[in-house]
Structure formats: structure tokens, C-alpha cells
Protein backbone atom coordinates (compact mmCIF):
# COMPACT_ATOMS: atom_id res chain seq x y z
CA MET A 1 -2.17 -15.42 -17.35
CA LYS A 2 -3.83 -12.10 -18.06
CA ASN A 3 -4.72 -11.58 -14.40
CA THR A 4 -1.13 -12.28 -13.38
CA ALA A 5 0.19 -9.64 -15.76
CA THR A 6 -2.34 -7.09 -14.50
CA LYS A 7 -1.46 -7.81 -10.92
CA THR A 8 2.25 -7.48 -11.62
CA TYR A 9 1.75 -4.08 -13.26
CA ALA A 10 -0.45 -2.93 -10.38
CA ASP A 11 2.24 -3.99 -7.93
CA GLU A 12 4.98 -2.23 -9.91
CA LEU A 13 3.01 1.00 -10.43
CA PRO A 14 3.88 2.53 -7.02
CA LYS A 15 7.58 1.78 -7.70
CA ILE A 16 7.40 3.50 -11.11
CA HIS A 17 5.63 6.48 -9.57
CA GLU A 18 8.07 6.75 -6.68
CA GLY A 19 11.02 6.45 -9.04
CA ILE A 20 10.25 9.41 -11.26
CA MET A 21 7.47 11.59 -9.80
CA LYS A 22 8.36 11.94 -6.14
CA PRO A 23 9.66 15.36 -4.97
CA SER A 24 13.23 14.28 -4.24
CA PHE A 25 16.51 15.61 -5.65
CA ALA A 26 17.39 12.26 -7.23
CA ALA A 27 14.01 11.99 -8.97
CA SER A 28 14.28 15.59 -10.19
CA MET A 29 17.76 14.96 -11.62
CA ARG A 30 16.46 11.83 -13.32
CA ARG A 31 13.67 13.82 -14.96
CA VAL A 32 16.07 16.62 -15.97
CA ALA A 33 18.42 14.11 -17.62
CA ILE A 34 15.59 12.45 -19.58
CA VAL A 35 14.01 15.74 -20.61
CA SER A 36 17.41 17.21 -21.67
CA ILE A 37 18.16 14.22 -23.89
CA LEU A 38 14.67 14.20 -25.40
CA GLY A 39 14.75 17.98 -25.94
CA ILE A 40 18.15 17.97 -27.66
CA VAL A 41 17.19 15.02 -29.88
CA ALA A 42 13.87 16.66 -30.84
CA ILE A 43 15.45 20.06 -31.60
CA ILE A 44 18.30 18.60 -33.67
CA PHE A 45 15.90 16.25 -35.50
CA LEU A 46 13.65 19.11 -36.60
CA GLY A 47 16.76 21.19 -37.36
CA GLU A 48 17.86 18.46 -39.78
CA VAL A 49 14.41 18.31 -41.35
CA LEU A 50 14.34 22.11 -41.82
CA GLU A 51 18.05 22.16 -42.74
CA ILE A 52 18.92 24.58 -39.93
CA THR A 53 22.60 23.62 -39.80
CA HIS A 54 23.74 26.66 -37.85
CA LEU A 55 22.16 25.19 -34.70
CA TYR A 56 25.21 22.96 -34.24
CA HIS A 57 27.46 26.03 -34.03
CA ARG A 58 25.37 27.83 -31.42
CA PRO A 59 25.79 26.07 -28.04
CA GLY A 60 24.17 29.04 -26.30
CA TYR A 61 20.94 28.37 -28.16
CA ILE A 62 21.04 24.66 -27.34
CA ILE A 63 21.70 25.40 -23.65
CA THR A 64 18.87 27.97 -23.53
CA ALA A 65 16.52 25.51 -25.24
CA VAL A 66 17.43 22.71 -22.81
CA ILE A 67 16.86 25.03 -19.84
CA GLY A 68 13.53 26.08 -21.38
CA VAL A 69 12.17 22.56 -21.91
CA ASN A 70 13.30 21.53 -18.41
CA MET A 71 11.56 24.56 -16.89
CA LEU A 72 8.46 23.59 -18.88
CA SER A 73 8.65 19.96 -17.72
CA GLU A 74 9.36 20.67 -14.05
CA GLY A 75 6.69 23.36 -14.01
CA ASN A 76 4.11 20.84 -15.19
CA VAL A 77 5.27 18.33 -12.57
CA ILE A 78 4.91 20.99 -9.85
CA ILE A 79 1.46 22.00 -11.16
CA ASN A 80 0.43 18.34 -11.06
CA ARG A 81 1.79 17.95 -7.52
CA ILE A 82 -0.07 21.03 -6.22
CA LEU A 83 -3.33 19.98 -7.87
CA ASN A 84 -2.99 16.51 -6.36
CA LYS A 85 -3.32 18.15 -2.95
CA LYS A 86 -5.84 20.86 -3.82
CA MET A 87 -7.96 19.01 -6.39
CA PRO A 88 -7.44 15.20 -6.38
CA TRP A 89 -8.15 13.26 -9.56
CA TYR A 90 -10.82 11.09 -7.92
CA GLY A 91 -12.71 14.11 -6.51
CA LYS A 92 -13.66 16.36 -9.44
CA LEU A 93 -12.18 14.76 -12.55
CA LYS A 94 -13.61 17.16 -15.15
CA GLN A 95 -12.63 20.26 -13.17
CA ARG A 96 -9.15 18.80 -12.57
CA ILE A 97 -8.54 18.14 -16.29
CA ILE A 98 -9.69 21.65 -17.31
CA THR A 99 -7.62 23.30 -14.56
CA GLN A 100 -4.51 21.26 -15.30
CA LEU A 101 -4.69 21.90 -19.06
CA GLY A 102 -5.29 25.63 -18.46
CA LEU A 103 -2.31 26.00 -16.10
CA SER A 104 -0.04 23.89 -18.33
CA PHE A 105 -0.91 26.00 -21.39
CA SER A 106 -0.31 29.21 -19.43
CA TRP A 107 3.07 27.89 -18.30
CA LEU A 108 3.91 26.97 -21.93
CA VAL A 109 3.13 30.54 -23.06
CA ILE A 110 5.34 31.95 -20.29
CA ILE A 111 8.28 29.66 -21.16
CA THR A 112 7.95 30.38 -24.88
CA PHE A 113 7.90 34.14 -24.16
CA LEU A 114 10.99 33.85 -21.95
CA PHE A 115 12.80 31.78 -24.58
CA SER A 116 12.07 34.31 -27.31
CA ILE A 117 13.53 37.06 -25.08
CA LEU A 118 16.58 35.20 -23.77
CA SER A 119 17.61 33.32 -26.91
CA PRO A 120 20.21 34.94 -29.20
CA HIS A 121 18.60 37.54 -31.51
CA THR A 122 20.35 36.06 -34.53
CA VAL A 123 18.42 32.76 -34.16
CA THR A 124 16.13 32.21 -37.15
CA LYS A 125 12.42 31.51 -37.09
CA GLY A 126 13.22 27.93 -38.08
CA ALA A 127 15.30 27.54 -34.93
CA ILE A 128 12.41 28.85 -32.85
CA MET A 129 10.12 26.37 -34.61
CA SER A 130 12.49 23.55 -33.71
CA PHE A 131 12.34 24.70 -30.07
CA LEU A 132 8.54 24.71 -30.16
CA PHE A 133 8.63 21.21 -31.65
CA GLY A 134 10.87 20.17 -28.78
CA THR A 135 8.42 21.65 -26.26
CA LEU A 136 5.57 19.68 -27.81
CA PHE A 137 7.68 16.54 -27.54
CA ILE A 138 8.33 17.31 -23.88
CA LEU A 139 4.66 18.02 -23.28
CA PHE A 140 3.89 14.59 -24.67
CA TYR A 141 6.42 13.11 -22.25
CA ASN A 142 4.87 15.12 -19.39
CA GLY A 143 1.49 13.80 -20.41
CA ILE A 144 2.75 10.25 -20.00
CA LEU A 145 4.15 11.07 -16.54
CA ILE A 146 0.90 12.74 -15.47
CA MET A 147 -1.19 9.83 -16.74
CA LYS A 148 0.98 7.46 -14.71
CA ASN A 149 0.47 9.76 -11.75
CA PHE A 150 -3.28 9.70 -12.39
CA ALA A 151 -3.24 5.88 -12.54
CA TYR A 152 -1.21 5.75 -9.33
CA ASN A 153 -3.55 8.10 -7.45
CA LEU A 154 -6.59 6.28 -8.77
CA GLN A 155 -5.16 2.97 -7.59
CA GLN A 156 -4.36 4.46 -4.18
CA SER A 157 -7.90 5.83 -3.81
CA ILE A 158 -9.36 2.44 -4.76
CA VAL A 159 -7.11 0.71 -2.23
CA GLU A 160 -8.03 3.21 0.50
CA ASN A 161 -11.76 2.91 -0.25
CA GLU A 162 -11.48 -0.88 -0.23
CA LYS A 163 -9.71 -0.79 3.14
CA LEU A 164 -12.47 1.42 4.54
CA LYS A 165 -15.12 -0.94 3.16
CA GLN A 166 -13.34 -3.95 4.63
CA ALA A 167 -13.01 -2.27 8.02
CA LYS A 168 -16.70 -1.34 8.03
CA LEU A 169 -17.68 -4.83 6.88
CA HIS A 170 -15.67 -6.40 9.68
CA ALA A 171 -17.10 -4.00 12.25
CA ASP A 172 -20.66 -4.65 11.03
CA TYR A 173 -20.15 -8.40 11.20
CA LEU A 174 -18.72 -8.32 14.73
CA ALA A 175 -21.56 -6.04 15.85
CA LEU A 176 -24.07 -8.58 14.57
CA GLN A 177 -22.22 -11.45 16.19
CA ASN A 178 -21.83 -9.70 19.54
CA GLN A 179 -25.55 -8.97 19.48
CA LEU A 180 -26.14 -12.69 20.07
CA ASN A 181 -24.09 -12.95 23.26
CA PRO A 182 -26.53 -11.13 25.62
CA HIS A 183 -29.41 -12.67 23.65
CA PHE A 184 -28.07 -16.15 24.37
CA LEU A 185 -27.26 -15.38 28.01
CA PHE A 186 -30.72 -13.95 28.69
CA ASN A 187 -32.48 -17.05 27.38
CA SER A 188 -30.11 -19.40 29.24
CA PHE A 189 -30.88 -17.66 32.53
CA SER A 190 -34.59 -17.98 31.79
CA VAL A 191 -34.14 -21.75 31.45
CA LEU A 192 -31.98 -21.84 34.61
CA ILE A 193 -34.70 -20.09 36.65
CA SER A 194 -37.21 -22.70 35.52
CA GLU A 195 -34.80 -25.51 36.39
CA ILE A 196 -34.18 -24.13 39.88
CA GLN A 197 -37.93 -24.04 40.50
CA TYR A 198 -38.52 -27.68 39.48
CA ASN A 199 -35.25 -29.52 40.17
CA GLN A 200 -32.54 -27.87 42.26
CA GLU A 201 -30.09 -30.80 42.02
CA ARG A 202 -30.12 -30.74 38.23
CA ALA A 203 -29.78 -26.95 38.33
CA VAL A 204 -26.17 -27.42 39.52
CA GLU A 205 -25.41 -29.74 36.60
CA PHE A 206 -27.18 -27.30 34.32
CA VAL A 207 -24.90 -24.47 35.47
CA GLN A 208 -21.81 -26.59 34.79
CA LYS A 209 -22.98 -27.41 31.28
CA MET A 210 -24.04 -23.84 30.76
CA SER A 211 -20.51 -22.65 31.57
CA ASP A 212 -19.13 -25.07 28.93
CA VAL A 213 -21.63 -23.84 26.38
CA TYR A 214 -21.00 -20.17 27.07
CA ARG A 215 -17.25 -20.74 26.92
CA TYR A 216 -17.75 -21.79 23.29
CA VAL A 217 -19.84 -18.67 22.67
CA LEU A 218 -17.01 -16.49 24.03
CA GLN A 219 -14.36 -18.36 22.03
CA GLN A 220 -16.31 -17.72 18.83
CA ARG A 221 -17.12 -14.06 19.46
CA ASN A 222 -14.44 -12.79 17.06
CA SER A 223 -14.66 -15.65 14.55
CA THR A 224 -16.18 -15.05 11.15
CA THR A 225 -17.14 -18.67 10.60
CA THR A 226 -16.64 -22.06 12.13
CA THR A 227 -16.89 -25.62 10.84
CA LEU A 228 -20.17 -27.47 10.83
CA ASN A 229 -18.50 -30.15 12.92
CA ALA A 230 -17.67 -27.63 15.68
CA GLU A 231 -21.23 -26.29 15.62
CA LEU A 232 -22.71 -29.78 15.92
CA ASN A 233 -20.48 -30.59 18.92
CA PHE A 234 -21.62 -27.34 20.51
CA ILE A 235 -25.26 -28.21 19.77
CA LYS A 236 -24.93 -31.54 21.60
CA ASP A 237 -23.85 -29.69 24.74
CA TYR A 238 -26.60 -27.13 24.23
CA GLN A 239 -29.15 -29.91 23.75
CA PHE A 240 -28.22 -31.31 27.15
CA LEU A 241 -29.20 -28.04 28.83
CA HIS A 242 -32.76 -28.50 27.62
CA GLN A 243 -32.93 -32.28 27.64
CA ILE A 244 -32.49 -32.51 31.42
CA ARG A 245 -35.57 -30.31 31.80
CA MET A 246 -37.72 -31.46 28.88
CA GLY A 247 -36.80 -35.15 28.73
CA ASN A 248 -38.74 -36.99 25.99
CA ALA A 249 -40.64 -33.83 25.14
CA LEU A 250 -37.66 -32.75 23.03
CA ILE A 251 -36.41 -34.86 20.14
CA ILE A 252 -33.47 -33.68 18.03
CA ASP A 253 -32.60 -35.77 14.97
CA ILE A 254 -29.22 -34.99 13.36
CA ASN A 255 -28.51 -36.39 9.89
CA ILE A 256 -25.36 -34.92 8.36
CA ASN A 257 -23.31 -36.02 5.37
CA PRO A 258 -19.74 -36.57 6.71
CA GLU A 259 -18.37 -34.75 3.65
CA HIS A 260 -20.04 -31.56 4.89
CA LEU A 261 -18.49 -31.51 8.36
CA ASN A 262 -15.59 -29.24 7.36
CA LEU A 263 -17.77 -26.72 5.53
CA GLN A 264 -18.24 -23.30 7.10
CA LEU A 265 -21.14 -21.36 8.59
CA PRO A 266 -21.43 -18.44 11.02
CA PRO A 267 -20.90 -19.55 14.64
CA ILE A 268 -23.84 -19.96 17.03
CA THR A 269 -26.23 -20.21 14.06
CA LEU A 270 -27.67 -23.65 14.84
CA GLN A 271 -28.05 -22.78 18.50
CA VAL A 272 -30.13 -19.70 17.66
CA LEU A 273 -32.53 -21.75 15.54
CA LEU A 274 -32.87 -24.46 18.20
CA GLU A 275 -33.41 -21.81 20.84
CA ASN A 276 -36.21 -20.22 18.78
CA ALA A 277 -37.92 -23.57 18.27
CA ILE A 278 -37.80 -24.45 21.98
CA LYS A 279 -38.78 -20.99 23.19
CA HIS A 280 -41.83 -20.50 20.96
CA ASN A 281 -43.36 -23.99 20.86
CA ARG A 282 -45.12 -26.14 23.44
CA ALA A 283 -43.55 -29.54 24.06
CA THR A 284 -44.99 -32.46 26.02
CA ASN A 285 -44.40 -36.20 26.13
CA LYS A 286 -47.60 -36.68 24.11
CA GLN A 287 -46.77 -33.91 21.67
CA PRO A 288 -42.97 -33.66 21.63
CA LEU A 289 -41.12 -30.92 19.87
CA TYR A 290 -39.35 -32.58 16.96
CA ILE A 291 -36.32 -30.83 15.47
CA GLN A 292 -34.42 -32.21 12.49
CA ILE A 293 -30.98 -31.00 11.40
CA LYS A 294 -30.15 -32.36 7.96
CA SER A 295 -27.58 -31.53 5.28
CA THR A 296 -28.44 -31.71 1.57
CA HIS A 297 -26.57 -32.53 -1.63
CA GLU A 298 -26.58 -28.80 -2.52
CA LYS A 299 -24.21 -28.10 0.40
CA GLN A 300 -26.96 -26.71 2.56
CA ILE A 301 -28.21 -27.52 6.03
CA THR A 302 -31.90 -27.43 6.90
CA ILE A 303 -33.23 -27.07 10.44
CA THR A 304 -36.91 -28.05 10.67
CA ASN A 305 -39.14 -28.04 13.73
CA THR A 306 -42.77 -28.96 14.29
CA LEU A 307 -45.10 -26.08 15.07
CA ASN A 308 -47.15 -25.97 18.26
CA PRO A 309 -46.95 -22.28 19.20
CA LYS A 310 -47.19 -21.11 22.79
CA SER A 311 -50.04 -18.69 23.33
CA THR A 312 -47.90 -16.49 25.62
CA SER A 313 -44.76 -16.57 23.48
CA PHE A 314 -43.29 -13.27 22.34
CA SER A 315 -40.52 -12.95 19.77
CA THR A 316 -38.27 -9.99 19.07
CA GLY A 317 -37.09 -11.62 15.84
CA ILE A 318 -33.47 -10.81 16.66
CA GLY A 319 -32.15 -14.34 16.14
CA ILE A 320 -33.21 -15.11 12.56
CA LYS A 321 -32.73 -11.51 11.40
CA ASN A 322 -29.20 -11.70 12.77
CA ILE A 323 -28.49 -14.93 10.87
CA VAL A 324 -29.81 -13.47 7.60
CA ALA A 325 -27.76 -10.28 8.07
CA ARG A 326 -24.54 -12.22 8.76
CA TYR A 327 -25.02 -14.44 5.73
CA LYS A 328 -25.52 -11.36 3.53
CA LEU A 329 -22.05 -10.21 4.57
CA LEU A 330 -20.56 -13.61 3.74
CA THR A 331 -22.20 -14.77 0.53
CA LYS A 332 -24.74 -14.03 -2.19
CA GLN A 333 -26.48 -17.31 -1.40
CA GLU A 334 -29.75 -16.75 0.43
CA VAL A 335 -31.11 -18.08 3.68
CA LEU A 336 -34.43 -19.81 2.92
CA ILE A 337 -37.25 -19.64 5.48
CA LYS A 338 -40.44 -21.70 5.13
CA ASP A 339 -43.55 -21.89 7.30
CA ASN A 340 -46.37 -24.23 6.20
CA GLN A 341 -48.34 -23.99 9.47
CA LYS A 342 -47.22 -27.51 10.47
CA ASN A 343 -43.45 -27.15 10.22
CA PHE A 344 -41.03 -24.27 10.31
CA SER A 345 -37.72 -24.67 8.47
CA VAL A 346 -34.63 -22.60 7.81
CA THR A 347 -32.13 -23.64 5.14
CA LEU A 348 -28.58 -22.30 5.45
CA PRO A 349 -25.80 -22.39 2.85
CA LEU A 350 -22.67 -24.29 3.85
CA LEU A 351 -19.61 -22.46 2.56
CA ASP A 352 -16.21 -23.58 1.38
CA LYS A 353 -13.31 -21.78 3.02
CA ASP A 354 -12.18 -20.28 -0.30
CA GLU A 355 -15.68 -18.84 -0.91
CA LEU A 356 -15.44 -16.55 2.09
CA PRO A 357 -14.61 -12.87 1.58
CA TYR A 358 -11.04 -12.13 2.75
CA SER A 359 -12.18 -8.75 4.12
CA ILE A 360 -14.13 -10.09 7.09
């Protein structure tokens, strides 16, 4: 309930600001009307307290006083408007407060001096005191307006900063994701070259499957996340690309809880981990490369492969670093990497749709 009320006020704040502080004729007239009423009430109230009854018989004094408090009020509004451009609240707050108070006080002295000169000479000191009381009342009202203006500008700066952060976050995420496209294509061509050397007929089938696989990569290039189910379907096609070359030397065991199939993860993640396992490990019929993909009760998915490193293998580390970086942009949950010399495993969080940041 509290959050709803805060949100409603935040939504209404720009309307309040636009209604009374914007530099339009209608807004100025609205301020003049409010200030005139407040000024007259304040002056007459103090006149009653000090028993200055002759104020009621001097309309010239009342008119001069109303003009004075309106000049004071509008002057402060103009000062605030100029400082908003020259010295925004969110830039140098302390300097802004000192400057604004200094200029407002100077304007008050000027208005008071003008009032003392222009007001009828027969007006008593008590009447002047009632005018000063009215100016203080108006200054209090101006303070409220300026604080609302401060709140409005602060909110606008927060919104603008948040938009910039969101834009940068989205750009960073897409940059990481697009980094995988040439990485994937390079490794696929490496496999294709090997396939052409050993089995030209299967190379044609490989190219057909490769086009299906890469189509998925292109479709996902601007996606933040995809479902686990979509990734697993993609992995089955990707597995085929290697299975026709490796045969029984590659074993992939998939064991997924059906309840986890609609959970989210960054696209192409599983493929990168399978690619790393195949690229950096020897695999033969006697010593097959065993890869297990398994989901856990903690809404995680673990990809484990046996270790039999190739002596000539070289890794840039792009793939796993990319996965870790993308997850950092999506969640506070960590990617867990384990290497016990026999098996290498990576555990990835599976995310609910409502857990994802709306900014990406």
C-alpha cells in the first residue's frame, strides 16, 4: 500500500510542477492570485493582532503591499528558474542553496526598500511590520514551491540517469551476445573443414544442419534470454553436427526436470559449454567424451564433461567469460565453475521471467 502511494505521488509530481511553476501566463496568473490572497490575509491578520485598524481605510497601502509581495514571489520564482539552468540542484547542491538564499535575501531587501519608498508616508511602523510579516509568509510559500521544484528536478535527474544506465546495460549485453556469433561461426567452419576431409557426403548434410543451427543463433542475437526448452531443442541440432563426425566418441546425457523447461537463461549458453568441451578434449570410442546436462532442485542447470585435454588445444577463454559477464548483467546469482582434474562442470542459474531486469 505504501509503495502504491509513493508511486502515485511520483507520477503526479510532474503535473503539480507543470501546473504552478512553468513559465506560462496562466501559471503566473495562478501564482499571483494565490500570493495576493495569502498576502492580504497575512497583512490583515497581523493588523488585527496589532490593532492597526486604519489599514482597512487605506486601499493604496493594501494595493502597494500586494504588488510588493507578488514582486517578491515572482522574483524568487525567476531566480529559481535561472539557477535551474546555470546551477542545477543535482550538480552542486551546497553552492546552489547558498546562492539561492543569497539572491532571495537580496531581492527581499530590494522589495522592502521599494515598499518603504512607495508606500504612503502616513503609514505607521505597525503597518510596515504587518507588510514584513506578509513577506515572510510569502517566502514560506515560495519555499514550498522551490522545494517541489527541487523534488521535481531531482526526480527528473534520477529518471534520466536511470535511462542512461538502462541504455548502457542493454548495449553492453548485446555487445557480449554479438561477440559469440563470429566465435560460433569460426568453430563451426573448423568442424566443417574436418568433415570435408574425412567424409564429403556427410559434409553436405552437415552444411544443411549448420544452416538450421546458425539460423537459431541469428534469431536470438537480440534476445536477452530464452527458455531452457528452446535451448535444449537447439542443442539437439547442434549435437547432430558433431555426432555425424564423432559417432560413439561423443555421449551427451540430458536429464531435465520438466518443471524447469520454461525457466530462462541467456541464449546460446549451453552450446558454448558443449563447444568448449568438444574442442578441448580428446574423444575416442574407447575413451568417449561424456557430457551431462542436468537440472537441480535449486533451479540450476549443471553441464559436466569428462576431462581428457588435447595437447595441442588452445583456448581464448571467450566463451565462459562471456557467459559469466552476461549473467552478471541479469542476476546476482553466480555462475559456478568447478575443475577436479577428472571432470569440468559449470552450474548456471535458471531464472524466472519476473526475476529479469526490465532494463535489458
